Structures are given as structure tokens and as C-alpha cells.
Coordinates of C-alpha atoms and ligand atoms in Angstrom, one line a residue:
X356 CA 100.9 116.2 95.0
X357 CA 98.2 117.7 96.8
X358 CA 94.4 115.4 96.3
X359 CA 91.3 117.4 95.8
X360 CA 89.8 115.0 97.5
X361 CA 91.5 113.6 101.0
X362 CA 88.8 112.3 103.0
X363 CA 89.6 108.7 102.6
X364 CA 93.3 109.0 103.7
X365 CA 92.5 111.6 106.6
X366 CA 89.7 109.3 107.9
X367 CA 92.2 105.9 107.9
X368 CA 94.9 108.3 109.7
X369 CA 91.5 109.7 112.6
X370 CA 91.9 113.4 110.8
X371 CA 88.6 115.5 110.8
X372 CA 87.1 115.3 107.6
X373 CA 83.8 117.1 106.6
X374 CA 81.8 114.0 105.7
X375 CA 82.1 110.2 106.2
X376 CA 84.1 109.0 102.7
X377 CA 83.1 105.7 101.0
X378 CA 84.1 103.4 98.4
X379 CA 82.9 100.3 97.4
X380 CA 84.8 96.5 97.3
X381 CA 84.4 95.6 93.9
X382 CA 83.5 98.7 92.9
X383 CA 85.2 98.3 89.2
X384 CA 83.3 94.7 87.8
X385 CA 80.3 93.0 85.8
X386 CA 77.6 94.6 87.6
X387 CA 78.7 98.1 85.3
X388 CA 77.8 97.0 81.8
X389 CA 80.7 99.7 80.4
X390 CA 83.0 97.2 82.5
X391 CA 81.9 94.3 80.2
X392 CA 82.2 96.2 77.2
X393 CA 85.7 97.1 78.2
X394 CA 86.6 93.4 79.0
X395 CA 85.1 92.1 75.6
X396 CA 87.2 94.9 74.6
X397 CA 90.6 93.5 76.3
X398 CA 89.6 89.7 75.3
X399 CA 89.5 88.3 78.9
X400 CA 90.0 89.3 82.2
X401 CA 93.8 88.8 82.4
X402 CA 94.6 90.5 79.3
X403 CA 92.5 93.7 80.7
X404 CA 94.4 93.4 83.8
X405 CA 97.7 93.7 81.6
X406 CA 96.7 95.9 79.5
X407 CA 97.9 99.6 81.8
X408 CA 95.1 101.8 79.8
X409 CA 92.2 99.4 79.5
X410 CA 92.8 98.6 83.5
X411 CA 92.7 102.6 84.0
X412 CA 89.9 103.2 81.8
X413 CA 87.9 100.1 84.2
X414 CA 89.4 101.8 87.2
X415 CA 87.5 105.1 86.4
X416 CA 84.2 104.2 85.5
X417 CA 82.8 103.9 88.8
X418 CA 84.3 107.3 90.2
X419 CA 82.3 108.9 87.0
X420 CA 79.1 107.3 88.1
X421 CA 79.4 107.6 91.6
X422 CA 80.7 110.4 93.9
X423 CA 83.6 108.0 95.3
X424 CA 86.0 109.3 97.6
X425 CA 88.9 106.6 96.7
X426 CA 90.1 104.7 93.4
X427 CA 90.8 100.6 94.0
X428 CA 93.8 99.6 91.7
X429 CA 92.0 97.0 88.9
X430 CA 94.0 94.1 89.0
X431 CA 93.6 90.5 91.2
X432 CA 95.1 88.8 94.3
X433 CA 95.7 86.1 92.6
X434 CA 98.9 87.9 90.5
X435 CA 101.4 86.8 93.0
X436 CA 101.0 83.3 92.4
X437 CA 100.8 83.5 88.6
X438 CA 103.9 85.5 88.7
X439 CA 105.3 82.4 90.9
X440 CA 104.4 80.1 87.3
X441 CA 101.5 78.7 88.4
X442 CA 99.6 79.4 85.5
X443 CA 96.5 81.6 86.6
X444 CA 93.7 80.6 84.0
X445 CA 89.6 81.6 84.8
X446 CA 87.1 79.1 83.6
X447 CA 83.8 81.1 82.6
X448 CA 81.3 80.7 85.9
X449 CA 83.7 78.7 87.8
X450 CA 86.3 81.5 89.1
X451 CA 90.1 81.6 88.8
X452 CA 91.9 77.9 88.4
X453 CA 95.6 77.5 88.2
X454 CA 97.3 74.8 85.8
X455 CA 99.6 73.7 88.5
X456 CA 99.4 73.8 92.5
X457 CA 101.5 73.7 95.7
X458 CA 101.1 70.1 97.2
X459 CA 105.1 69.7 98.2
X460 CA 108.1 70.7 100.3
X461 CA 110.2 70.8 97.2
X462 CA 107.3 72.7 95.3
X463 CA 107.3 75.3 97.8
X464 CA 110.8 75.4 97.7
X465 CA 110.8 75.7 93.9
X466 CA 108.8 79.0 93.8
X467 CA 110.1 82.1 92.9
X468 CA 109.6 85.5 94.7
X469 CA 108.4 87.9 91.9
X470 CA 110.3 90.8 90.7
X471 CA 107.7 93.7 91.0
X472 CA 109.3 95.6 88.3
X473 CA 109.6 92.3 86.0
X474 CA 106.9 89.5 86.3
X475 CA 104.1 92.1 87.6
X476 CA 105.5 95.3 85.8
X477 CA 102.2 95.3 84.2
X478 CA 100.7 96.0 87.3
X479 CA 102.8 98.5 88.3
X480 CA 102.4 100.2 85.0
X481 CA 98.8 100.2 85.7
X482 CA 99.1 101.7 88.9
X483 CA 101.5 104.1 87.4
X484 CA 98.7 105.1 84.8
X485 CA 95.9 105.6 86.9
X486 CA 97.6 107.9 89.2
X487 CA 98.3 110.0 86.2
X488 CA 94.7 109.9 84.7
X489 CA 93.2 110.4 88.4
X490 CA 94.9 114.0 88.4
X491 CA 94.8 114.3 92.2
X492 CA 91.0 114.2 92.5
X493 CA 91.1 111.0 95.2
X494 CA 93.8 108.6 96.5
X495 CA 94.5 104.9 94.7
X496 CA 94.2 102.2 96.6
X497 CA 96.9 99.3 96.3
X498 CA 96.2 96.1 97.3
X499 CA 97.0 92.1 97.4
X500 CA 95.7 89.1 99.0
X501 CA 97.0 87.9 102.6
X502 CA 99.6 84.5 102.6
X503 CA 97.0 82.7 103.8
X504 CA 94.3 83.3 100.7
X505 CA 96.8 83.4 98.4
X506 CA 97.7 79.9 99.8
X507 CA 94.5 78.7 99.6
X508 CA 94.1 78.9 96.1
X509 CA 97.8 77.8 95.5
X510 CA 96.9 74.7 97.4
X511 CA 93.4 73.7 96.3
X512 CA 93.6 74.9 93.0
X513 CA 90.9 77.8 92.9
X514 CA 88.2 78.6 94.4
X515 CA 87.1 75.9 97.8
X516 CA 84.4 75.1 100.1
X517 CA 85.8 72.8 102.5
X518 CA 89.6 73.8 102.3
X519 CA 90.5 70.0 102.4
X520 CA 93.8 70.1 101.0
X521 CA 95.1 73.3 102.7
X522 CA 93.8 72.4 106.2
X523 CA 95.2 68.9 105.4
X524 CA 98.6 70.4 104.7
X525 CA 97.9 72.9 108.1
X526 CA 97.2 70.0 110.2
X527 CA 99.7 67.1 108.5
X528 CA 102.6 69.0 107.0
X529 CA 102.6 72.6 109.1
X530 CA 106.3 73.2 108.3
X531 CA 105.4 72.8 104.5
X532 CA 102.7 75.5 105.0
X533 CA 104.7 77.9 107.3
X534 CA 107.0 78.0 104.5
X535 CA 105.1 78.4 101.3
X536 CA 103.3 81.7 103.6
X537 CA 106.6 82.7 104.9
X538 CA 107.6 83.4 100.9
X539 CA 104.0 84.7 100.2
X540 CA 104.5 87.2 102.6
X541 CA 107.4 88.4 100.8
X542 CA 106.6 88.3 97.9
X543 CA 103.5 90.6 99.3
X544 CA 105.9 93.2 100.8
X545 CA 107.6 93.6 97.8
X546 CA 104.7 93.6 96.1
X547 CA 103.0 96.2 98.0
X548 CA 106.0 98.0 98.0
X549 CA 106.2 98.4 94.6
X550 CA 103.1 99.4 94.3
X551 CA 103.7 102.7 96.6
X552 CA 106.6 103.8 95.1
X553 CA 104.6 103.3 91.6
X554 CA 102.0 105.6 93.0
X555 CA 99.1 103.8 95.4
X556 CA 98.9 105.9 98.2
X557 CA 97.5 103.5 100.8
X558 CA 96.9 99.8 100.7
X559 CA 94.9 97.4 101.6
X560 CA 95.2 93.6 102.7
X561 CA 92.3 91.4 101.8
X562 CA 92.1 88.2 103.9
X563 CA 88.8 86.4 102.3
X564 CA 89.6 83.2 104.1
X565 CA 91.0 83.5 107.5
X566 CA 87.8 83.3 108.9
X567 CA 87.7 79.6 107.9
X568 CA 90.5 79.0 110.8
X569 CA 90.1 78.1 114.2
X570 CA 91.2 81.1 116.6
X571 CA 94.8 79.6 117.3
X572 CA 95.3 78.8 113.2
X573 CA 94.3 82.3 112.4
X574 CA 96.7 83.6 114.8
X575 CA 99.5 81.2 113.5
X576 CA 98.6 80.9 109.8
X577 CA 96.9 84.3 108.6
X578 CA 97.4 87.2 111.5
X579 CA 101.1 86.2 111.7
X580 CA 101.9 86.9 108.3
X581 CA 99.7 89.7 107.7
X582 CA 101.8 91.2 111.1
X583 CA 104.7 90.3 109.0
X584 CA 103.5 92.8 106.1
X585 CA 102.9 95.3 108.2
X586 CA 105.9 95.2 109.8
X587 CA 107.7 95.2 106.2
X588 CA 105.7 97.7 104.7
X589 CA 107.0 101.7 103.5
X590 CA 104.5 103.8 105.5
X591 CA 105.8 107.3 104.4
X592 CA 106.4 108.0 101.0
X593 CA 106.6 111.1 98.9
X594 CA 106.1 113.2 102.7
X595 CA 102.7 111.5 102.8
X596 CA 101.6 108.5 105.4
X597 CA 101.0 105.6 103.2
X598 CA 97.5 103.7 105.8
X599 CA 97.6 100.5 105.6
X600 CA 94.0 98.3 105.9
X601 CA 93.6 94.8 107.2
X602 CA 90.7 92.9 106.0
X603 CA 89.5 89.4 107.6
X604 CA 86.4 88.5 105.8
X605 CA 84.4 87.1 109.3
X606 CA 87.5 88.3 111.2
X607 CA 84.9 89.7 114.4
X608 CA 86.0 87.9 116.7
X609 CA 90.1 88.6 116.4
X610 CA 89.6 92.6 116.0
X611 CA 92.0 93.1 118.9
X612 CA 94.6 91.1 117.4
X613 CA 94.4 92.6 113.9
X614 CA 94.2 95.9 115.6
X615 CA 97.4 95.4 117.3
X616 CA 99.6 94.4 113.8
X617 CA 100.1 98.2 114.1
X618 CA 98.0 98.7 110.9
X619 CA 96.1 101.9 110.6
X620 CA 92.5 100.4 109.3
X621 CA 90.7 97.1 110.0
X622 CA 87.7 96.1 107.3
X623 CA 84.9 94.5 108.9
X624 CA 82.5 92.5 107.4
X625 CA 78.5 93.0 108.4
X626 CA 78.6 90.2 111.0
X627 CA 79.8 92.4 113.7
X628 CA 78.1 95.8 114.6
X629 CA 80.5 98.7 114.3
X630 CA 79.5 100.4 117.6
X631 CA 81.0 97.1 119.3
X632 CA 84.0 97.4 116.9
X633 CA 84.7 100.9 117.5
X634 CA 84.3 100.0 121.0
X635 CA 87.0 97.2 121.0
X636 CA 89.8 99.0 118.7
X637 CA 88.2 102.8 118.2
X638 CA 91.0 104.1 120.2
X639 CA 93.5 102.2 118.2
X640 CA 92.6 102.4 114.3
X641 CA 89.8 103.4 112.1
X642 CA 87.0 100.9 110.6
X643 CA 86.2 100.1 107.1
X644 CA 82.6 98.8 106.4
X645 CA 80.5 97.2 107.1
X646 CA 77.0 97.1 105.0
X647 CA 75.8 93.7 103.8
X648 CA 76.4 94.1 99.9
X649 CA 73.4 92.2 99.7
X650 CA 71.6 95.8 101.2
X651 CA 72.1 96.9 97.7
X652 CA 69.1 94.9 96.3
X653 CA 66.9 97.2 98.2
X654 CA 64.6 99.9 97.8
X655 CA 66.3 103.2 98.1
X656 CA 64.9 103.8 101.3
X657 CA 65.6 100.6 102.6
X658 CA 69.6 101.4 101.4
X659 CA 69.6 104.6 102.9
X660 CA 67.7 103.8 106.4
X661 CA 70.6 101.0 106.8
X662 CA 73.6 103.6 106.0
X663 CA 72.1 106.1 108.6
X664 CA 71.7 103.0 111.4
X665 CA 75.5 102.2 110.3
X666 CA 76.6 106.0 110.5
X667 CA 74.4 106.5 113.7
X668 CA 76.4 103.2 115.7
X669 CA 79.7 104.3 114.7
X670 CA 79.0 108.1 115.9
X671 CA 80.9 111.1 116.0
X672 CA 83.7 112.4 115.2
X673 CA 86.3 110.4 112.2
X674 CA 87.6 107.0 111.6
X675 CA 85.6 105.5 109.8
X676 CA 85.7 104.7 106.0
X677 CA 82.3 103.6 104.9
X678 CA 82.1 100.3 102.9
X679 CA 80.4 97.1 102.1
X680 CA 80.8 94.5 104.0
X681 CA 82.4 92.9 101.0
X682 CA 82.5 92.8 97.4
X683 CA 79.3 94.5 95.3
X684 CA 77.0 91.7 93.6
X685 CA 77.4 91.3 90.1
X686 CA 73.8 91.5 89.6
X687 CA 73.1 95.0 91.6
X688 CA 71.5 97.9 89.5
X689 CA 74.3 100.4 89.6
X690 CA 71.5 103.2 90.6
X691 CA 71.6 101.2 93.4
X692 CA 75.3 101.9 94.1
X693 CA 74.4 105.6 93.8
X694 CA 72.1 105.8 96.0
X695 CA 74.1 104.2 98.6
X696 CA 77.3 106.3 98.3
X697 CA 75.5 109.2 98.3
X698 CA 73.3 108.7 101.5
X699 CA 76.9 108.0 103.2
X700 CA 77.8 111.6 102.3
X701 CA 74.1 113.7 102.7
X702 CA 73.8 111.8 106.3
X703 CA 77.3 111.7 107.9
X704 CA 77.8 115.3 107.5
X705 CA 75.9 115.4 111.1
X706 CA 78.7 113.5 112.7
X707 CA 81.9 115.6 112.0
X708 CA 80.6 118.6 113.0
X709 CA 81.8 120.1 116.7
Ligands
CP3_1978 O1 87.7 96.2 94.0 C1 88.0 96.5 92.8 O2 87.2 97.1 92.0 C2 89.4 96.2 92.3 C3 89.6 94.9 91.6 C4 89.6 93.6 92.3 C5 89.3 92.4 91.6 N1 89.6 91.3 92.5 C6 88.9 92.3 90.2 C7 88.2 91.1 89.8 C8 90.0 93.2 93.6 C9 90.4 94.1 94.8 C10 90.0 91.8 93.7 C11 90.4 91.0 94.9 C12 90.1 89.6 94.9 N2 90.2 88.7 93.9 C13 89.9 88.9 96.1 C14 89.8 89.5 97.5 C15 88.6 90.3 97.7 C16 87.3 89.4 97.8 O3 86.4 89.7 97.0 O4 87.2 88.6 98.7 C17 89.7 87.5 95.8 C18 89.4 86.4 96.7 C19 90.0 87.4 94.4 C20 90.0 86.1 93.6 C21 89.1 86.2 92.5 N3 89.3 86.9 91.3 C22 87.9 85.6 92.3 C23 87.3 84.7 93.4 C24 87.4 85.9 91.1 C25 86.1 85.5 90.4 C26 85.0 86.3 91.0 C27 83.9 86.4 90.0 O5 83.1 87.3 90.3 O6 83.8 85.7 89.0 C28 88.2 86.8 90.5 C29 88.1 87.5 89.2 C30 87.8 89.0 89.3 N4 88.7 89.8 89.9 C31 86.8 89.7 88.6 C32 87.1 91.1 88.9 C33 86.3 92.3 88.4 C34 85.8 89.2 87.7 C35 86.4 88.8 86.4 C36 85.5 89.0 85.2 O7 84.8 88.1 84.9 O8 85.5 90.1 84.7

């Protein structure tokens, strides 16, 4: 099918496009008070997730406030390791839990790698139903969370600080880690894999925690795995390139690296200017980011002076999909949002022109 809308796929793939596209992390959550209503709607967060037409409804919202250029899949990371039995459960202000976690050679061993079409067929419904309901105005973004996060939250249980128990198991049991992320990554390929043929036409990799690693654990522990996907991953499908993002939440110093996985987009984080990013990897892949989401509190001008110093560093010409840094706050006016996404397209129009 043809998109109305292809900026965000022709940016990842260094196509012209008219104007810079942008989409927000997050962009489907509490800080839209429809969102909550749909929630209370479902019961709880899971339920929404597994409900196909209240996780499409969620989906949509922010594309009919805001002139977005890409649809984000509603659903979690943290699927995977539910589907594995662990029993994903979120605590109200405390962020997801799980009933049982990974602390064993024989529990690792134990774990099942999910059938996409049975254990997460509810995601892949969703994804299913969205592309219907989007009617080729913009692409859907797949995702799922790198081995390594996933693992994190296996390991400790939810949410961490100080990653004791998962660096403990890095640093004491490696082999016992290598292969719990080994089966994570795939799981994630299937995963992901699934999720194309069901309709996502690019995806996206978020790895919140590998910038909690030393350089040689990241390389060993996240980057390898991630390379792993990528490796694994359909990147045609339906005559279409299927882009494929990388995302290491304070992953600055390693963009070489992720660069050279062979993925077609890195996510950067605001702790790196993208001039010196584009520098590093330009020639190699397009950027995703990289405004602090905390920019969002702002006064409009304030927002819009920061997107044209972000559009002005990374230049002319395309590769570049403009994003936060990470995730929206919950607590941002959604005005806000709008006046962001659309300084991104009123000021970048400057830069694709010949
Ligand atoms: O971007 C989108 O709009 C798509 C949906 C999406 C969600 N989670 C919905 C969600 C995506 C892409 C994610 C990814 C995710 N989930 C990550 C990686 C990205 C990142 O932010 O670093 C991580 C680490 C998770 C794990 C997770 N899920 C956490 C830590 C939480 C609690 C966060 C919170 O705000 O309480 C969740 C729950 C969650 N996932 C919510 C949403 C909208 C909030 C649930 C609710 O109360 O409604």
C-alpha cells in the first residue's frame, strides 16, 4: 500500500523528504487525559494492551492532536517476559513488577521462547488493527525492548537503581547471563518478526539501560545482542524496506559501534549534540532525537528556539527523524506537544530544499 504520508520511512532510509518528520517516545500515555479515560475504560494497563481496538483507539489519539508523521504500536517491552510466565503485574506509582524472576541456570533454562502468533497474538492483532484503522496516512512503528533491558527487569524484578542483582549475575555468573540474553534475543527476532509480517513497517529497538554498562559490558552484554537482532531481522517485506532503529538511552559514547550493527537509524538521547553525532555515523545511518523531554515544560518560544538550534546542528539535507530525547513526561500540557511537533515541520522546511 502506498502511505500518504512517508517522510518518516524516507528520512530512516537518507531519501529527500520535504520537511524534517517527528514523532514523539511516549507519544500514546497519561499525559493525554483521553488516554486515561480509555484505560479506566480497559480496567488496567495490560487489559488495554490486550484488548486489539482499545490499543488502536490509544494508538490514534495523538496523531488526531498532533500533526505526527509516524504511529508507535501501544503495547510494552516488557511482553516478552510475561509471555516467558513471569507474571507481569504493575503496582500503581511503582512501575511494572513481575511475580517470579530469573536468578538461575536452570531458570534460564526453563524459559520458553514465545510463540508470536500464540502467547502475544494479542499483540499482533493489535498491530494488525491499527494498520487497518491508520488507512495509509503514516507508517506503524514496531518495537520491543533490547536482551539486555528486558534482562534487567527479569533479574531484579522491575524497575532498578543500582542493577545489583543483574551486574552481580554479569560479574559472578556471566555464562548464566549470556544465556538468558542469547534466548531474549530470540525471542525478540521472532518477535519483531511477527510484528512485520502483521503490518509494522519499521521497528524500533529500545535499549533504556545499556548505558548503565561499562564500555566493554555494553559491547558484550547489550550491543552484541542487539547486532544479533539485526542480523536476524526481515528488512524487506511487502516490496518495502522495513528501517530498523537502535536506541541506547546514554549510548553517546558507543555511536560507532551501534552504527556499525548494520541498522538503518540510531536514537540519541539529549546528552550528545547531533552535529557531533551526524559527524561520527552521518555517512552511515540516520539520527532519531534528541530534545530533552523535559524542553516540553517550556514556554512556546522556549520549545521552538530549542527545535530550530536542534534542526540548525543537524543541517541540510535528510536523515534525521526528529524526537525527544526520550519518553514525553506524564505531567506535560499536551499544547505543549503541539507546539513542538509543529515548529519541527514550519522550521525544517529550510533544510531540504536544494
Ligand atoms: O511510545 C508509545 O506511545 C508506545 C507505547 C510504549 C509503552 N511502553 C506504553 C506504556 C512503549 C514504546 C513502551 C516502551 C517501554 N516500556 C520501555 C522502553 C522505552 C523507555 O521509555 O525507556 C520501558 C523501559 C518500558 C517498561 C515500562 N512500562 C515502564 C518502566 C512502565 C511504567 C512507566 C510509567 O510511566 O509508569 C511501563 C508502563 C507503560 N508502558 C505505560 C505506558 C503508556 C504507563 C502505564 C499506565 O499507567 O497507563
Amino acid at each position: 500500500m502506498q502511505l500518504k504520508n512517508d517522510r518518516y520511512l524516507r528520512a530512516l532510509l537518507k531519501q529527500p523528504v520535504d520537511v524534517t518528520p517527528v514523532w514523539m517516545m511516549r507519544q500514546a500515555g497519561r499525559y493525554l487525559p483521553e488516554y486515561k479515560a480509555t484505560r479506566a475504560e480497559a480496567g488496567d494497563f495490560m487489559a488495554l494492551c490486550k484488548n486489539a481496538e482499545l490499543a488502536c483507539e490509544v494508538t490514534l489519539q495523538p496523531l488526531r492532536r498532533f500533526d505526527l508523521d509516524a504511529a508507535i504500536l501501544f503495547s510494552d517491552i516488557l511482553t516478552i517476559p510475561d509471555a516467558m510466565g513471569l507474571g507481569l503485574y504493575f503496582e500503581t506509582g511503582e512501575g511494572p513488577r513481575f511475580k517470579r524472576t530469573v536468578d538461575s541456570a536452570a531458570m534460564v533454562k526453563q524459559l520458553p521462547i514465545p510463540d508470536p502468533e500464540q502467547e502475544l497474538q494479542y499483540v499482533m492483532n493489535a498491530v494488525r488493527t491499527i494498520r487497518r484503522e491508520l488507512k495509509g496516512e503514516v507508517p506503524l512503528i514496531g518495537f520491543s525492548g533490547s536482551p539486555w533491558t528486558l534482562a534487567t527487569y527479569m533479574v531484579e524484578g522491575g524497575g532498578s537503581k543500582a542493577f545489583t542483582k543483574i551486574k552481580k549475575m554479569l560479574f559472578a555468573e556471566p555464562t548464566v547471563l549470556h544465556a538468558l540474553l542469547d534466548k531474549l534475543a530470540d525471542s525478540v527476532i521472532v518477535y519483531l518478526n511477527a510484528q512485520i509480517k502483521a503490518g509494522a513497517q519499521s521497528v524500533m529497538v529500545f535499549d533504556t539501560w545499556g548505558g548503565v554498562l561499562s564500555p566493554r559490558d555494553y559491547r558484550d552484554f547489550s550491543l552484541q545482542y542487539m547486532h544479533k537482532i539485526v542480523d536476524g531481522l526481515i528488512r524487506e517485506h511487502d516490496g518495502h524496506k522495513v528501517p530498523v532503529t537502535l536506541f541506547t538511552k546514554n549510548g553517546g559514547m558507543w555511536l560507532e559501534a551501534i552504527a556499525a550493527t548494520g541498522c538503518d537509524g540510531v536514537g540519541l538521547d539529549w546528552t550528545i549534540d547531533i552535529d557531533v553525532a551526524r559527524a561520527r555515523i552521518g555517512d552511515k545511518v540516520a539520527l532519531q532525537g534528541n530534545m530533552d523531554p523535559s524542553m516540553l515544560y517550556a514556554q512556546p518560544q522556549r520549545i521552538e528556539s530549542e527545535v530550530a538550534t536542534i534542526l540548525a546542528k543537524y543541517g541540510h539535507g535528510s536523515g534525521h527523524v526528529f524526537n525527544l530525547g526520550h519518553g514525553i513526561h506524564l505531567d506535560v500540557p499536551p499544547k505543549n506537544a503541539k507546539v513542538f511537533v509543529d515548529a519541527v515541520h514550519r522550521l525544517s522546511g529550510q533544510y531540504h530544499t536544494k
